[in-house]
Amino acid sequence: MRRWERKRDLRRRPKGFARFFTRQLLLFAACALLIVVVDFLLYVVIAYRESEANYNDGSPSSVTRVVDGALFASQDGAFELGADGEGALDAHGAWSMLLNAEGNAVWSRGLPADVPTSYSVQDVAMAAHYAAIADYPAFFWKRDDGLLIVGFPKDTYWTFTLTYPVDSVRNLPLYALLLFTVDVALLFLLYAVSRRRTQNAVAPISQALDDLSEGRAADVRLKGDLREIGQRLTEVSGLIEQKDAARANWIRGVSHDIRTPLSMILGYADAIAGDRDMPAEARSGAAVIRAQGLRIKDLVTDLNTASQLDYTARPLSLERVRPARILRTAAAAHANAGLDETHPIDLDVGPGAADAVVLADERLLARAVENAVANARLHNEQGCAIAMSLRIEPSAGSGAEAGRAVMCVADNGAGASAAEMAALEGRLARARTARDAAGSYGEEHGLGLVLIDRIARLHNGELSLSSAPDKGFRVEISLPLA
């Protein structure tokens, strides 16, 4: 059935699935960024540790500098190495020698047997280029009195000789920025593509859930990893349809079975209550039976109306309806049923309201008015006066809406306290969020006001209630004019 207000809510409702998977993709991007940050921090920590361990006091260059500072010539011209230099060499298992201008070793310490002690200019150049002598990693330091060489055990250091153009080195920051930009663009592209694919994948599921919430059947056909979910949704939709059909059939069957004996009870009760030859006590009892029978009849009618609203695909039969005629019909039916004795009714149609027209389902709108009148009788069994009225309220804004027709049913009975009104408003709020109106049956006071509110909202209208203890109860149904 057409439910305008629900459809407007569905259009305004955000795409829950898309938002959920968007969060997941953003979480994935955040995790990727976190990994990059953690990797960078680990790199900094490892670089600092390696620098402290091998590139400060323990680096080959630092050992070479210590040996250079500790090596000196004695008064007799011989070279001697101080304790600092010896300690540095011994700590790394290193050796050292000093070559004079002719390439001959004039001093050495810990020199391996396979290391030559005399070098040509070409030998020194090649050794300095490859940073190795006889496969020993070697490091060179120029002194005023010669060339200092410090060697380390084999396979302790690797030396790479790299040559880059100056322009390439200068462009390194630009290259790094380019790589970062490309990475960010690829990450964004991956996010956009994944989000689009996710939305396309879950759109049928979201639509199926909307259909189920509206009471429509859902047939979801998906492929890939979501195929099983689609099949489950289709199965659930079939089960819901079966249960709804069984429930609707049960309500219709019970209503039909009740109507025939109820009509006979009401007929006999009405005959006894109207028979002046019967004892007063019998007529009084018959009147009570008739009142309670009418109450049962109203409940059965309410159940049928709720069932039709919730479990049938019958759309609203919209037509141009005059609210004044509906009120007059309800007042006449009330009088013809003999209910004016304890609940006299009065009808007042305001200026310009007699010809007012609304776009509505006349059957449902009449049921809403009947329920409002029945509500007044139900809560004032000792009797009360019922006032029905119709007025036109102009549109509050300057939009296209021509105004609203307000149908009012008020009584001067017992009324309701503030606590009772708060409970009633809470019940109406719960019924508005329930899956169906019939699902709220079983709470106090039946379905009457719940159905009035439901019917008003189906017609883009509103229900307004007001009451006070001993000041009566007022029901107003406001509908937009056609």
GROMACS .gro file of C-alpha atoms in nm:
model
  482
    1MET     CA    1   0.000   0.000   0.000
    2ARG     CA    2   0.115   0.355  -0.065
    3ARG     CA    3   0.274   0.513   0.240
    4TRP     CA    4   0.386   0.862   0.154
    5GLU     CA    5   0.542   0.952   0.486
    6ARG     CA    6   0.749   0.635   0.501
    7LYS     CA    7   0.871   0.688   0.149
    8ARG     CA    8   0.980   1.041   0.232
    9ASP     CA    9   1.168   0.905   0.533
   10LEU     CA   10   1.338   0.644   0.315
   11ARG     CA   11   1.446   0.911   0.065
   12ARG     CA   12   1.592   1.118   0.346
   13ARG     CA   13   1.758   0.821   0.514
   14PRO     CA   14   2.134   0.801   0.448
   15LYS     CA   15   2.276   0.504   0.268
   16GLY     CA   16   2.367   0.297   0.572
   17PHE     CA   17   2.554   0.024   0.387
   18ALA     CA   18   2.757   0.272   0.183
   19ARG     CA   19   2.841   0.470   0.496
   20PHE     CA   20   2.948   0.153   0.678
   21PHE     CA   21   3.178   0.036   0.400
   22THR     CA   22   3.309   0.390   0.352
   23ARG     CA   23   3.416   0.380   0.715
   24GLN     CA   24   3.586   0.048   0.654
   25LEU     CA   25   3.776   0.183   0.355
   26LEU     CA   26   3.876   0.493   0.547
   27LEU     CA   27   3.989   0.267   0.829
   28PHE     CA   28   4.196   0.071   0.578
   29ALA     CA   29   4.355   0.394   0.450
   30ALA     CA   30   4.421   0.506   0.807
   31CYS     CA   31   4.583   0.171   0.884
   32ALA     CA   32   4.801   0.200   0.574
   33LEU     CA   33   4.908   0.548   0.682
   34LEU     CA   34   4.973   0.420   1.034
   35ILE     CA   35   5.193   0.143   0.895
   36VAL     CA   36   5.393   0.402   0.699
   37VAL     CA   37   5.435   0.616   1.011
   38VAL     CA   38   5.534   0.316   1.223
   39ASP     CA   39   5.782   0.203   0.956
   40PHE     CA   40   5.934   0.553   0.949
   41LEU     CA   41   5.967   0.558   1.327
   42LEU     CA   42   6.126   0.213   1.323
   43TYR     CA   43   6.366   0.332   1.055
   44VAL     CA   44   6.463   0.630   1.271
   45VAL     CA   45   6.516   0.409   1.577
   46ILE     CA   46   6.719   0.151   1.383
   47ALA     CA   47   6.924   0.421   1.212
   48TYR     CA   48   6.996   0.586   1.546
   49ARG     CA   49   7.096   0.254   1.701
   50GLU     CA   50   7.323   0.164   1.410
   51SER     CA   51   7.473   0.511   1.413
   52GLU     CA   52   7.550   0.486   1.782
   53ALA     CA   53   7.692   0.136   1.742
   54ASN     CA   54   7.891   0.169   1.420
   55TYR     CA   55   7.904   0.523   1.294
   56ASN     CA   56   8.012   0.727   1.593
   57ASP     CA   57   8.288   0.601   1.819
   58GLY     CA   58   8.289   0.258   1.654
   59SER     CA   59   8.298   0.365   1.289
   60PRO     CA   60   8.606   0.304   1.072
   61SER     CA   61   8.656   0.678   1.026
   62SER     CA   62   8.644   0.739   1.402
   63VAL     CA   63   8.894   0.457   1.467
   64THR     CA   64   9.121   0.602   1.199
   65ARG     CA   65   9.103   0.947   1.359
   66VAL     CA   66   9.182   0.805   1.704
   67VAL     CA   67   9.485   0.620   1.566
   68ASP     CA   68   9.601   0.933   1.383
   69GLY     CA   69   9.575   1.137   1.702
   70ALA     CA   70   9.759   0.876   1.907
   71LEU     CA   71  10.046   0.816   1.659
   72PHE     CA   72  10.353   1.035   1.714
   73ALA     CA   73  10.723   1.038   1.637
   74SER     CA   74  10.967   1.004   1.930
   75GLN     CA   75  11.292   1.200   1.972
   76ASP     CA   76  11.494   0.933   1.792
   77GLY     CA   77  11.256   0.950   1.490
   78ALA     CA   78  11.073   0.623   1.563
   79PHE     CA   79  10.694   0.623   1.563
   80GLU     CA   80  10.496   0.521   1.871
   81LEU     CA   81  10.123   0.466   1.923
   82GLY     CA   82   9.954   0.591   2.238
   83ALA     CA   83   9.723   0.386   2.458
   84ASP     CA   84   9.408   0.533   2.299
   85GLY     CA   85   9.514   0.423   1.954
   86GLU     CA   86   9.607   0.075   2.072
   87GLY     CA   87   9.278   0.038   2.251
   88ALA     CA   88   9.085   0.144   1.942
   89LEU     CA   89   9.270  -0.104   1.720
   90ASP     CA   90   9.240  -0.390   1.966
   91ALA     CA   91   8.866  -0.325   2.018
   92HIS     CA   92   8.802  -0.383   1.649
   93GLY     CA   93   9.074  -0.641   1.573
   94ALA     CA   94   9.225  -0.383   1.338
   95TRP     CA   95   9.580  -0.322   1.217
   96SER     CA   96   9.754  -0.006   1.101
   97MET     CA   97  10.064   0.116   0.917
   98LEU     CA   98  10.219   0.445   0.805
   99LEU     CA   99  10.361   0.485   0.452
  100ASN     CA  100  10.625   0.748   0.371
  101ALA     CA  101  10.646   0.948   0.048
  102GLU     CA  102  10.819   0.657  -0.129
  103GLY     CA  103  10.536   0.415  -0.040
  104ASN     CA  104  10.730   0.219   0.220
  105ALA     CA  105  10.591   0.128   0.564
  106VAL     CA  106  10.784   0.321   0.831
  107TRP     CA  107  10.556   0.201   1.112
  108SER     CA  108  10.298  -0.071   1.162
  109ARG     CA  109  10.102  -0.249   1.431
  110GLY     CA  110   9.929  -0.586   1.405
  111LEU     CA  111  10.006  -0.603   1.034
  112PRO     CA  112   9.885  -0.936   0.881
  113ALA     CA  113  10.150  -1.142   0.704
  114ASP     CA  114   9.974  -1.120   0.367
  115VAL     CA  115   9.969  -0.739   0.366
  116PRO     CA  116  10.257  -0.581   0.165
  117THR     CA  117  10.480  -0.317   0.326
  118SER     CA  118  10.580  -0.136   0.007
  119TYR     CA  119  10.346   0.029  -0.248
  120SER     CA  120  10.372   0.218  -0.569
  121VAL     CA  121  10.165   0.521  -0.648
  122GLN     CA  122   9.935   0.306  -0.861
  123ASP     CA  123   9.897   0.052  -0.575
  124VAL     CA  124   9.798   0.324  -0.332
  125ALA     CA  125   9.551   0.472  -0.582
  126MET     CA  126   9.386   0.134  -0.647
  127ALA     CA  127   9.373   0.049  -0.275
  128ALA     CA  128   9.217   0.386  -0.194
  129HIS     CA  129   8.966   0.345  -0.478
  130TYR     CA  130   8.846   0.001  -0.365
  131ALA     CA  131   8.904   0.073   0.007
  132ALA     CA  132   9.079  -0.261   0.045
  133ILE     CA  133   9.429  -0.407   0.072
  134ALA     CA  134   9.470  -0.782   0.023
  135ASP     CA  135   9.092  -0.818   0.078
  136TYR     CA  136   9.111  -0.635   0.410
  137PRO     CA  137   8.880  -0.333   0.438
  138ALA     CA  138   9.122  -0.040   0.456
  139PHE     CA  139   9.075   0.327   0.536
  140PHE     CA  140   9.324   0.601   0.458
  141TRP     CA  141   9.420   0.920   0.639
  142LYS     CA  142   9.668   1.177   0.502
  143ARG     CA  143   9.928   1.307   0.749
  144ASP     CA  144  10.214   1.554   0.719
  145ASP     CA  145  10.462   1.273   0.766
  146GLY     CA  146  10.294   1.018   0.537
  147LEU     CA  147   9.979   0.818   0.466
  148LEU     CA  148   9.810   0.639   0.756
  149ILE     CA  149   9.627   0.317   0.670
  150VAL     CA  150   9.395   0.138   0.913
  151GLY     CA  151   9.273  -0.208   0.814
  152PHE     CA  152   8.999  -0.425   0.958
  153PRO     CA  153   8.936  -0.800   0.955
  154LYS     CA  154   8.808  -0.946   0.633
  155ASP     CA  155   8.431  -0.947   0.571
  156THR     CA  156   8.358  -0.681   0.831
  157TYR     CA  157   8.276  -0.392   0.596
  158TRP     CA  158   8.143  -0.349   0.245
  159THR     CA  159   8.237  -0.047   0.043
  160PHE     CA  160   8.025   0.084  -0.245
  161THR     CA  161   8.153   0.345  -0.482
  162LEU     CA  162   7.858   0.539  -0.626
  163THR     CA  163   7.868   0.827  -0.869
  164TYR     CA  164   7.569   1.056  -0.932
  165PRO     CA  165   7.530   1.365  -1.149
  166VAL     CA  166   7.492   1.685  -0.950
  167ASP     CA  167   7.158   1.759  -1.116
  168SER     CA  168   7.019   1.422  -1.006
  169VAL     CA  169   7.117   1.486  -0.647
  170ARG     CA  170   6.960   1.831  -0.659
  171ASN     CA  171   6.638   1.684  -0.798
  172LEU     CA  172   6.605   1.420  -0.526
  173PRO     CA  173   6.357   1.630  -0.316
  174LEU     CA  174   6.140   1.677  -0.625
  175TYR     CA  175   6.150   1.306  -0.698
  176ALA     CA  176   6.053   1.227  -0.339
  177LEU     CA  177   5.762   1.472  -0.360
  178LEU     CA  178   5.655   1.318  -0.691
  179LEU     CA  179   5.657   0.968  -0.541
  180PHE     CA  180   5.456   1.085  -0.241
  181THR     CA  181   5.199   1.256  -0.466
  182VAL     CA  182   5.165   0.949  -0.688
  183ASP     CA  183   5.121   0.724  -0.382
  184VAL     CA  184   4.851   0.948  -0.239
  185ALA     CA  185   4.673   0.964  -0.576
  186LEU     CA  186   4.685   0.586  -0.612
  187LEU     CA  187   4.553   0.541  -0.259
  188PHE     CA  188   4.266   0.783  -0.329
  189LEU     CA  189   4.191   0.609  -0.660
  190LEU     CA  190   4.188   0.272  -0.485
  191TYR     CA  191   3.952   0.413  -0.222
  192ALA     CA  192   3.718   0.566  -0.483
  193VAL     CA  193   3.705   0.247  -0.692
  194SER     CA  194   3.654   0.027  -0.385
  195ARG     CA  195   3.381   0.256  -0.253
  196ARG     CA  196   3.200   0.255  -0.588
  197ARG     CA  197   3.220  -0.123  -0.618
  198THR     CA  198   3.103  -0.161  -0.260
  199GLN     CA  199   2.806   0.067  -0.318
  200ASN     CA  200   2.709  -0.123  -0.633
  201ALA     CA  201   2.744  -0.453  -0.448
  202VAL     CA  202   2.535  -0.360  -0.146
  203ALA     CA  203   2.274  -0.144  -0.323
  204PRO     CA  204   2.045  -0.447  -0.388
  205ILE     CA  205   2.075  -0.546  -0.021
  206SER     CA  206   1.986  -0.196   0.094
  207GLN     CA  207   1.689  -0.187  -0.144
  208ALA     CA  208   1.577  -0.529  -0.020
  209LEU     CA  209   1.584  -0.409   0.340
  210ASP     CA  210   1.382  -0.102   0.242
  211ASP     CA  211   1.130  -0.327   0.068
  212LEU     CA  212   1.102  -0.552   0.372
  213SER     CA  213   1.053  -0.252   0.601
  214GLU     CA  214   0.771  -0.139   0.371
  215GLY     CA  215   0.608  -0.482   0.373
  216ARG     CA  216   0.702  -0.557   0.012
  217ALA     CA  217   0.856  -0.879  -0.111
  218ALA     CA  218   1.230  -0.880  -0.175
  219ASP     CA  219   1.397  -1.090  -0.442
  220VAL     CA  220   1.773  -1.035  -0.421
  221ARG     CA  221   1.996  -1.183  -0.690
  222LEU     CA  222   2.364  -1.124  -0.623
  223LYS     CA  223   2.686  -1.270  -0.754
  224GLY     CA  224   3.018  -1.345  -0.597
  225ASP     CA  225   3.079  -1.336  -0.222
  226LEU     CA  226   2.743  -1.170  -0.145
  227ARG     CA  227   2.536  -1.430  -0.329
  228GLU     CA  228   2.459  -1.627  -0.013
  229ILE     CA  229   2.343  -1.309   0.167
  230GLY     CA  230   2.105  -1.233  -0.121
  231GLN     CA  231   1.961  -1.584  -0.106
  232ARG     CA  232   1.907  -1.556   0.269
  233LEU     CA  233   1.727  -1.222   0.227
  234THR     CA  234   1.500  -1.372  -0.037
  235GLU     CA  235   1.423  -1.666   0.192
  236VAL     CA  236   1.351  -1.433   0.485
  237SER     CA  237   1.121  -1.227   0.262
  238GLY     CA  238   0.927  -1.540   0.171
  239LEU     CA  239   0.890  -1.639   0.538
  240ILE     CA  240   0.767  -1.291   0.631
  241GLU     CA  241   0.512  -1.302   0.348
  242GLN     CA  242   0.385  -1.638   0.466
  243LYS     CA  243   0.352  -1.519   0.827
  244ASP     CA  244   0.183  -1.194   0.725
  245ALA     CA  245  -0.060  -1.379   0.501
  246ALA     CA  246  -0.140  -1.628   0.777
  247ARG     CA  247  -0.192  -1.348   1.028
  248ALA     CA  248  -0.413  -1.148   0.794
  249ASN     CA  249  -0.620  -1.455   0.707
  250TRP     CA  250  -0.658  -1.539   1.074
  251ILE     CA  251  -0.778  -1.187   1.158
  252ARG     CA  252  -1.026  -1.188   0.868
  253GLY     CA  253  -1.153  -1.533   0.965
  254VAL     CA  254  -1.199  -1.446   1.331
  255SER     CA  255  -1.368  -1.117   1.240
  256HIS     CA  256  -1.606  -1.292   1.005
  257ASP     CA  257  -1.690  -1.560   1.262
  258ILE     CA  258  -1.759  -1.297   1.530
  259ARG     CA  259  -1.979  -1.069   1.321
  260THR     CA  260  -2.274  -1.308   1.276
  261PRO     CA  261  -2.332  -1.400   1.643
  262LEU     CA  262  -2.248  -1.042   1.745
  263SER     CA  263  -2.516  -0.904   1.512
  264MET     CA  264  -2.772  -1.140   1.668
  265ILE     CA  265  -2.666  -1.039   2.020
  266LEU     CA  266  -2.693  -0.670   1.936
  267GLY     CA  267  -3.030  -0.723   1.769
  268TYR     CA  268  -3.183  -0.904   2.065
  269ALA     CA  269  -3.023  -0.665   2.315
  270ASP     CA  270  -3.157  -0.365   2.123
  271ALA     CA  271  -3.504  -0.520   2.108
  272ILE     CA  272  -3.509  -0.590   2.483
  273ALA     CA  273  -3.369  -0.246   2.570
  274GLY     CA  274  -3.639  -0.078   2.361
  275ASP     CA  275  -3.929  -0.295   2.482
  276ARG     CA  276  -4.127  -0.089   2.734
  277ASP     CA  277  -4.309  -0.401   2.851
  278MET     CA  278  -3.988  -0.553   2.983
  279PRO     CA  279  -3.881  -0.495   3.345
  280ALA     CA  280  -3.652  -0.199   3.398
  281GLU     CA  281  -3.375  -0.427   3.525
  282ALA     CA  282  -3.390  -0.640   3.208
  283ARG     CA  283  -3.388  -0.333   2.983
  284SER     CA  284  -3.091  -0.191   3.176
  285GLY     CA  285  -2.899  -0.518   3.139
  286ALA     CA  286  -2.981  -0.530   2.769
  287ALA     CA  287  -2.850  -0.174   2.731
  288VAL     CA  288  -2.520  -0.280   2.894
  289ILE     CA  289  -2.503  -0.582   2.662
  290ARG     CA  290  -2.566  -0.358   2.362
  291ALA     CA  291  -2.295  -0.110   2.472
  292GLN     CA  292  -2.038  -0.383   2.524
  293GLY     CA  293  -2.141  -0.548   2.198
  294LEU     CA  294  -2.084  -0.221   2.014
  295ARG     CA  295  -1.744  -0.200   2.177
  296ILE     CA  296  -1.660  -0.549   2.051
  297LYS     CA  297  -1.783  -0.449   1.707
  298ASP     CA  298  -1.554  -0.146   1.709
  299LEU     CA  299  -1.257  -0.361   1.812
  300VAL     CA  300  -1.326  -0.609   1.531
  301THR     CA  301  -1.353  -0.325   1.281
  302ASP     CA  302  -1.027  -0.177   1.411
  303LEU     CA  303  -0.851  -0.510   1.373
  304ASN     CA  304  -0.972  -0.541   1.016
  305THR     CA  305  -0.863  -0.186   0.937
  306ALA     CA  306  -0.518  -0.244   1.090
  307SER     CA  307  -0.486  -0.569   0.896
  308GLN     CA  308  -0.573  -0.395   0.570
  309LEU     CA  309  -0.321  -0.121   0.639
  310ASP     CA  310  -0.040  -0.362   0.718
  311TYR     CA  311  -0.089  -0.688   0.533
  312THR     CA  312  -0.255  -0.607   0.202
  313ALA     CA  313  -0.120  -0.445  -0.109
  314ARG     CA  314  -0.439  -0.245  -0.154
  315PRO     CA  315  -0.342   0.119  -0.218
  316LEU     CA  316  -0.519   0.420  -0.076
  317SER     CA  317  -0.833   0.486  -0.278
  318LEU     CA  318  -0.773   0.860  -0.303
  319GLU     CA  319  -1.054   1.088  -0.415
  320ARG     CA  320  -1.183   1.437  -0.348
  321VAL     CA  321  -1.372   1.407  -0.022
  322ARG     CA  322  -1.572   1.664   0.177
  323PRO     CA  323  -1.490   1.627   0.549
  324ALA     CA  324  -1.823   1.792   0.637
  325ARG     CA  325  -2.013   1.503   0.478
  326ILE     CA  326  -1.805   1.249   0.669
  327LEU     CA  327  -1.883   1.423   0.999
  328ARG     CA  328  -2.253   1.442   0.919
  329THR     CA  329  -2.259   1.072   0.829
  330ALA     CA  330  -2.085   0.980   1.156
  331ALA     CA  331  -2.330   1.193   1.358
  332ALA     CA  332  -2.629   1.035   1.182
  333ALA     CA  333  -2.496   0.683   1.238
  334HIS     CA  334  -2.446   0.765   1.605
  335ALA     CA  335  -2.804   0.886   1.637
  336ASN     CA  336  -2.952   0.595   1.436
  337ALA     CA  337  -2.776   0.347   1.664
  338GLY     CA  338  -2.967   0.491   1.958
  339LEU     CA  339  -2.655   0.623   2.128
  340ASP     CA  340  -2.784   0.978   2.173
  341GLU     CA  341  -2.954   0.883   2.499
  342THR     CA  342  -2.637   0.894   2.710
  343HIS     CA  343  -2.400   1.051   2.457
  344PRO     CA  344  -2.579   1.332   2.272
  345ILE     CA  345  -2.382   1.462   1.976
  346ASP     CA  346  -2.363   1.807   1.821
  347LEU     CA  347  -2.208   1.912   1.487
  348ASP     CA  348  -2.071   2.256   1.402
  349VAL     CA  349  -1.932   2.332   1.054
  350GLY     CA  350  -1.737   2.659   1.048
  351PRO     CA  351  -1.752   2.933   0.784
  352GLY     CA  352  -1.634   2.812   0.445
  353ALA     CA  353  -1.582   2.458   0.576
  354ALA     CA  354  -1.894   2.303   0.426
  355ASP     CA  355  -1.745   2.299   0.076
  356ALA     CA  356  -1.387   2.221   0.183
  357VAL     CA  357  -1.229   1.928  -0.002
  358VAL     CA  358  -0.939   1.700   0.090
  359LEU     CA  359  -0.769   1.426  -0.108
  360ALA     CA  360  -0.831   1.113   0.098
  361ASP     CA  361  -0.955   0.756   0.121
  362GLU     CA  362  -1.314   0.820   0.237
  363ARG     CA  363  -1.349   0.476   0.397
  364LEU     CA  364  -1.041   0.522   0.615
  365LEU     CA  365  -1.118   0.883   0.701
  366ALA     CA  366  -1.470   0.788   0.810
  367ARG     CA  367  -1.321   0.513   1.025
  368ALA     CA  368  -1.092   0.766   1.194
  369VAL     CA  369  -1.390   0.989   1.286
  370GLU     CA  370  -1.592   0.690   1.409
  371ASN     CA  371  -1.300   0.585   1.630
  372ALA     CA  372  -1.278   0.933   1.780
  373VAL     CA  373  -1.651   0.923   1.866
  374ALA     CA  374  -1.621   0.567   2.000
  375ASN     CA  375  -1.326   0.678   2.215
  376ALA     CA  376  -1.546   0.944   2.379
  377ARG     CA  377  -1.820   0.686   2.453
  378LEU     CA  378  -1.573   0.423   2.577
  379HIS     CA  379  -1.414   0.642   2.844
  380ASN     CA  380  -1.739   0.803   2.957
  381GLU     CA  381  -1.981   0.513   3.003
  382GLN     CA  382  -2.186   0.721   3.248
  383GLY     CA  383  -2.257   0.963   2.966
  384CYS     CA  384  -2.119   1.285   2.818
  385ALA     CA  385  -2.191   1.537   2.545
  386ILE     CA  386  -1.990   1.499   2.222
  387ALA     CA  387  -1.916   1.802   2.004
  388MET     CA  388  -1.803   1.750   1.645
  389SER     CA  389  -1.673   2.045   1.446
  390LEU     CA  390  -1.495   2.135   1.124
  391ARG     CA  391  -1.290   2.448   1.063
  392ILE     CA  392  -1.044   2.572   0.802
  393GLU     CA  393  -0.700   2.694   0.901
  394PRO     CA  394  -0.510   2.903   0.644
  395SER     CA  395  -0.161   2.805   0.538
  396ALA     CA  396   0.107   2.938   0.773
  397GLY     CA  397   0.351   3.012   0.490
  398SER     CA  398   0.333   3.149   0.140
  399GLY     CA  399   0.381   2.812  -0.029
  400ALA     CA  400   0.150   2.618  -0.257
  401GLU     CA  401  -0.050   2.464   0.033
  402ALA     CA  402  -0.398   2.618   0.039
  403GLY     CA  403  -0.459   2.548   0.406
  404ARG     CA  404  -0.580   2.266   0.628
  405ALA     CA  405  -0.913   2.119   0.725
  406VAL     CA  406  -0.934   2.043   1.098
  407MET     CA  407  -1.192   1.786   1.211
  408CYS     CA  408  -1.251   1.791   1.584
  409VAL     CA  409  -1.428   1.545   1.816
  410ALA     CA  410  -1.446   1.668   2.176
  411ASP     CA  411  -1.637   1.557   2.486
  412ASN     CA  412  -1.702   1.711   2.827
  413GLY     CA  413  -1.640   1.390   3.016
  414ALA     CA  414  -1.383   1.275   3.272
  415GLY     CA  415  -1.079   1.371   3.065
  416ALA     CA  416  -0.727   1.253   3.141
  417SER     CA  417  -0.450   1.359   3.376
  418ALA     CA  418  -0.113   1.491   3.263
  419ALA     CA  419   0.048   1.155   3.343
  420GLU     CA  420  -0.215   0.969   3.141
  421MET     CA  421  -0.167   1.206   2.847
  422ALA     CA  422   0.210   1.157   2.861
  423ALA     CA  423   0.160   0.779   2.860
  424LEU     CA  424  -0.079   0.809   2.565
  425GLU     CA  425   0.165   1.023   2.365
  426GLY     CA  426   0.438   0.770   2.441
  427ARG     CA  427   0.220   0.489   2.316
  428LEU     CA  428   0.149   0.674   1.992
  429ALA     CA  429   0.522   0.738   1.947
  430ARG     CA  430   0.597   0.368   1.994
  431ALA     CA  431   0.323   0.273   1.747
  432ARG     CA  432   0.474   0.509   1.487
  433THR     CA  433   0.804   0.322   1.504
  434ALA     CA  434   0.647  -0.025   1.515
  435ARG     CA  435   0.638  -0.235   1.202
  436ASP     CA  436   0.258  -0.229   1.197
  437ALA     CA  437  -0.037  -0.082   1.378
  438ALA     CA  438  -0.180  -0.420   1.466
  439GLY     CA  439   0.144  -0.499   1.643
  440SER     CA  440   0.054  -0.239   1.907
  441TYR     CA  441  -0.273  -0.413   1.991
  442GLY     CA  442  -0.296  -0.541   2.343
  443GLU     CA  443  -0.198  -0.217   2.510
  444GLU     CA  444  -0.450  -0.026   2.714
  445HIS     CA  445  -0.750   0.132   2.537
  446GLY     CA  446  -0.731  -0.080   2.220
  447LEU     CA  447  -0.645   0.044   1.874
  448GLY     CA  448  -0.872   0.347   1.840
  449LEU     CA  449  -0.634   0.641   1.876
  450VAL     CA  450  -0.344   0.448   1.722
  451LEU     CA  451  -0.548   0.394   1.404
  452ILE     CA  452  -0.660   0.757   1.398
  453ASP     CA  453  -0.296   0.867   1.411
  454ARG     CA  454  -0.198   0.612   1.149
  455ILE     CA  455  -0.474   0.718   0.909
  456ALA     CA  456  -0.394   1.087   0.957
  457ARG     CA  457  -0.027   1.032   0.877
  458LEU     CA  458  -0.112   0.823   0.570
  459HIS     CA  459  -0.293   1.133   0.438
  460ASN     CA  460  -0.003   1.369   0.520
  461GLY     CA  461  -0.205   1.490   0.816
  462GLU     CA  462  -0.157   1.519   1.191
  463LEU     CA  463  -0.333   1.407   1.506
  464SER     CA  464  -0.354   1.642   1.803
  465LEU     CA  465  -0.479   1.542   2.150
  466SER     CA  466  -0.560   1.758   2.450
  467SER     CA  467  -0.728   1.690   2.781
  468ALA     CA  468  -0.745   1.777   3.149
  469PRO     CA  469  -0.912   1.605   3.447
  470ASP     CA  470  -1.289   1.666   3.446
  471LYS     CA  471  -1.246   1.894   3.142
  472GLY     CA  472  -1.312   1.638   2.870
  473PHE     CA  473  -1.099   1.498   2.590
  474ARG     CA  474  -1.031   1.659   2.249
  475VAL     CA  475  -0.921   1.486   1.927
  476GLU     CA  476  -0.823   1.693   1.622
  477ILE     CA  477  -0.738   1.554   1.279
  478SER     CA  478  -0.568   1.807   1.051
  479LEU     CA  479  -0.550   1.734   0.676
  480PRO     CA  480  -0.420   1.945   0.386
  481LEU     CA  481  -0.685   2.088   0.157
  482ALA     CA  482  -0.695   1.961  -0.198
   0.00000   0.00000   0.00000
